[in-house]
mmCIF file of C-alpha atoms in Angstrom:
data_model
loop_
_atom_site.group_PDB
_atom_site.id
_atom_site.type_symbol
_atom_site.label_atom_id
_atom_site.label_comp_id
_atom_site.label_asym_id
_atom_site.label_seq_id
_atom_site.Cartn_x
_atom_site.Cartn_y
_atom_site.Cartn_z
ATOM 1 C CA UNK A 595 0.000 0.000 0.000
ATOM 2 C CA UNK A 596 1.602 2.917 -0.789
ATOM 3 C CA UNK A 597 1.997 6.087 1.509
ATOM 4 C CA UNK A 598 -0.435 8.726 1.733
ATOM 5 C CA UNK A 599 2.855 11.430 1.726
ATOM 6 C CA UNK A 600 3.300 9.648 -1.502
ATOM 7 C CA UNK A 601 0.301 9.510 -3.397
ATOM 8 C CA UNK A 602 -0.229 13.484 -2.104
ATOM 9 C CA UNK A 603 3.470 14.755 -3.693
ATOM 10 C CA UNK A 604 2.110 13.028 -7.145
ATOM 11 C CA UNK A 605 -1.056 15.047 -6.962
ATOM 12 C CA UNK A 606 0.786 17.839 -6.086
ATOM 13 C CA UNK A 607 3.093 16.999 -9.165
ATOM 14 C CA UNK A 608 0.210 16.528 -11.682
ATOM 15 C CA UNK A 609 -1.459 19.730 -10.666
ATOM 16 C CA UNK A 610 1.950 21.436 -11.038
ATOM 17 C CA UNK A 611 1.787 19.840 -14.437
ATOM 18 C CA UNK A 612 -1.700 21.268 -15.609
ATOM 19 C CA UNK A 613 -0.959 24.738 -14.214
ATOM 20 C CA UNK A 614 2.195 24.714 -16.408
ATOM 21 C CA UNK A 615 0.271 23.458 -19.653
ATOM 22 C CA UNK A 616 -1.988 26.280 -19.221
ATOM 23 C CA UNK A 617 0.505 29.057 -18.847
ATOM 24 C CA UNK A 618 2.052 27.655 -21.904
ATOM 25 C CA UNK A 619 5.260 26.628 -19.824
ATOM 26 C CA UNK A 620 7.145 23.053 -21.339
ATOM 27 C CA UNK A 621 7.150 20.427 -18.492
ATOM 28 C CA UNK A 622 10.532 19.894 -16.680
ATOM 29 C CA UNK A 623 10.695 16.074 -15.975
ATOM 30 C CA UNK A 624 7.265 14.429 -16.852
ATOM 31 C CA UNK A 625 8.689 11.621 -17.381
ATOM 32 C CA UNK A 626 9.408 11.011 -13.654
ATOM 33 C CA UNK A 627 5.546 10.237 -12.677
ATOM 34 C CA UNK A 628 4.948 7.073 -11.751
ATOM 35 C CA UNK A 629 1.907 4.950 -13.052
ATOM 36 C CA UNK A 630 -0.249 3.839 -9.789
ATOM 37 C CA UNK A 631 -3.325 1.576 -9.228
ATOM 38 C CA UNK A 632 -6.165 3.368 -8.754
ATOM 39 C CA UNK A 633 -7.672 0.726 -6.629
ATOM 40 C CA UNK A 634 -4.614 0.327 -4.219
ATOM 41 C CA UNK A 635 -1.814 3.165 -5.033
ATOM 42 C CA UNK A 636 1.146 1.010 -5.958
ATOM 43 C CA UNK A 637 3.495 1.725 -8.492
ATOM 44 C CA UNK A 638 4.784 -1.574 -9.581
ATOM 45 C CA UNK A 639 2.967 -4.481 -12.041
ATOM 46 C CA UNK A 640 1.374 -1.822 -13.270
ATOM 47 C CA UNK A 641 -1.097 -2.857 -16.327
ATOM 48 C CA UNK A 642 -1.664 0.619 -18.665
ATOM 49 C CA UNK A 643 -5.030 -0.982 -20.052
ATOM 50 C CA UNK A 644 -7.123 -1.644 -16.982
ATOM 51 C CA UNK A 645 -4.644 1.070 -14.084
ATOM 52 C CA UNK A 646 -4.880 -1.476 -12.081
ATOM 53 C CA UNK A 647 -1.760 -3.149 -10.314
ATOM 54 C CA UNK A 648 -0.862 -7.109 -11.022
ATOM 55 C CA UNK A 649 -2.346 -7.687 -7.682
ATOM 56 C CA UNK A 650 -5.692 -5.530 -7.935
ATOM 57 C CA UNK A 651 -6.165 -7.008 -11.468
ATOM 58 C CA UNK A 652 -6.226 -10.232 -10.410
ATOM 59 C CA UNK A 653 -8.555 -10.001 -7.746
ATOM 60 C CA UNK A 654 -10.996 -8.095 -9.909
ATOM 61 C CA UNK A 655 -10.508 -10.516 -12.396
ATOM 62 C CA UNK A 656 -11.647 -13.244 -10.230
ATOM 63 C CA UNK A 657 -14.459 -11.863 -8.375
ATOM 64 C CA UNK A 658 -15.686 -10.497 -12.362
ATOM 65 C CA UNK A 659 -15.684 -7.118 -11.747
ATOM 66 C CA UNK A 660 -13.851 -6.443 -15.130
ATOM 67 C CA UNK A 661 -15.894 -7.297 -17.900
ATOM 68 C CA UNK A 662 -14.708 -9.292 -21.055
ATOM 69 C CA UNK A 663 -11.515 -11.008 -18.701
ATOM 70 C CA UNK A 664 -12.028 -14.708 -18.000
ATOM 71 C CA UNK A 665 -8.957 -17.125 -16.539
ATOM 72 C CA UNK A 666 -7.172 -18.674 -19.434
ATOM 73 C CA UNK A 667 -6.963 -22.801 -19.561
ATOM 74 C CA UNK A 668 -5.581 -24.989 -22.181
#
């Protein structure tokens, strides 16, 4: 789980972000944001499609909360 402190600098880092796009300023360093899970905050096993961490995804998977996702078996 990551920290509050955290998950509050990379707010604070995306609304830095936006202000700057709007005053027409380039961004310095975008690439240093980290992806994160929206259901749990971490930043690693992070899937782009679904946001969702390794962990998260496969829970969600199971229980069927993600629609068109079924367990594979050969």
């Amino acid at each position: 789980m990551a920290t509050t402190a955290k998950i509050a600098k990379e707010e604070k880092t995306l609304a830095e972000i936006q202000r700057g796009h709007a005053a027409g300023k380039p961004v310095k360093f975008a690439v240093r944001l980290r992806n994160r899970c929206k259901s749990c905050g971490r930043p690693r096993g992070f899937l782009r499609k679904f946001s969702l961490c390794r962990i998260c995804f496969r829970k969600f998977a199971l229980s069927g909360q993600i629609p068109g996702v079924t367990k594979a078996s050969w």
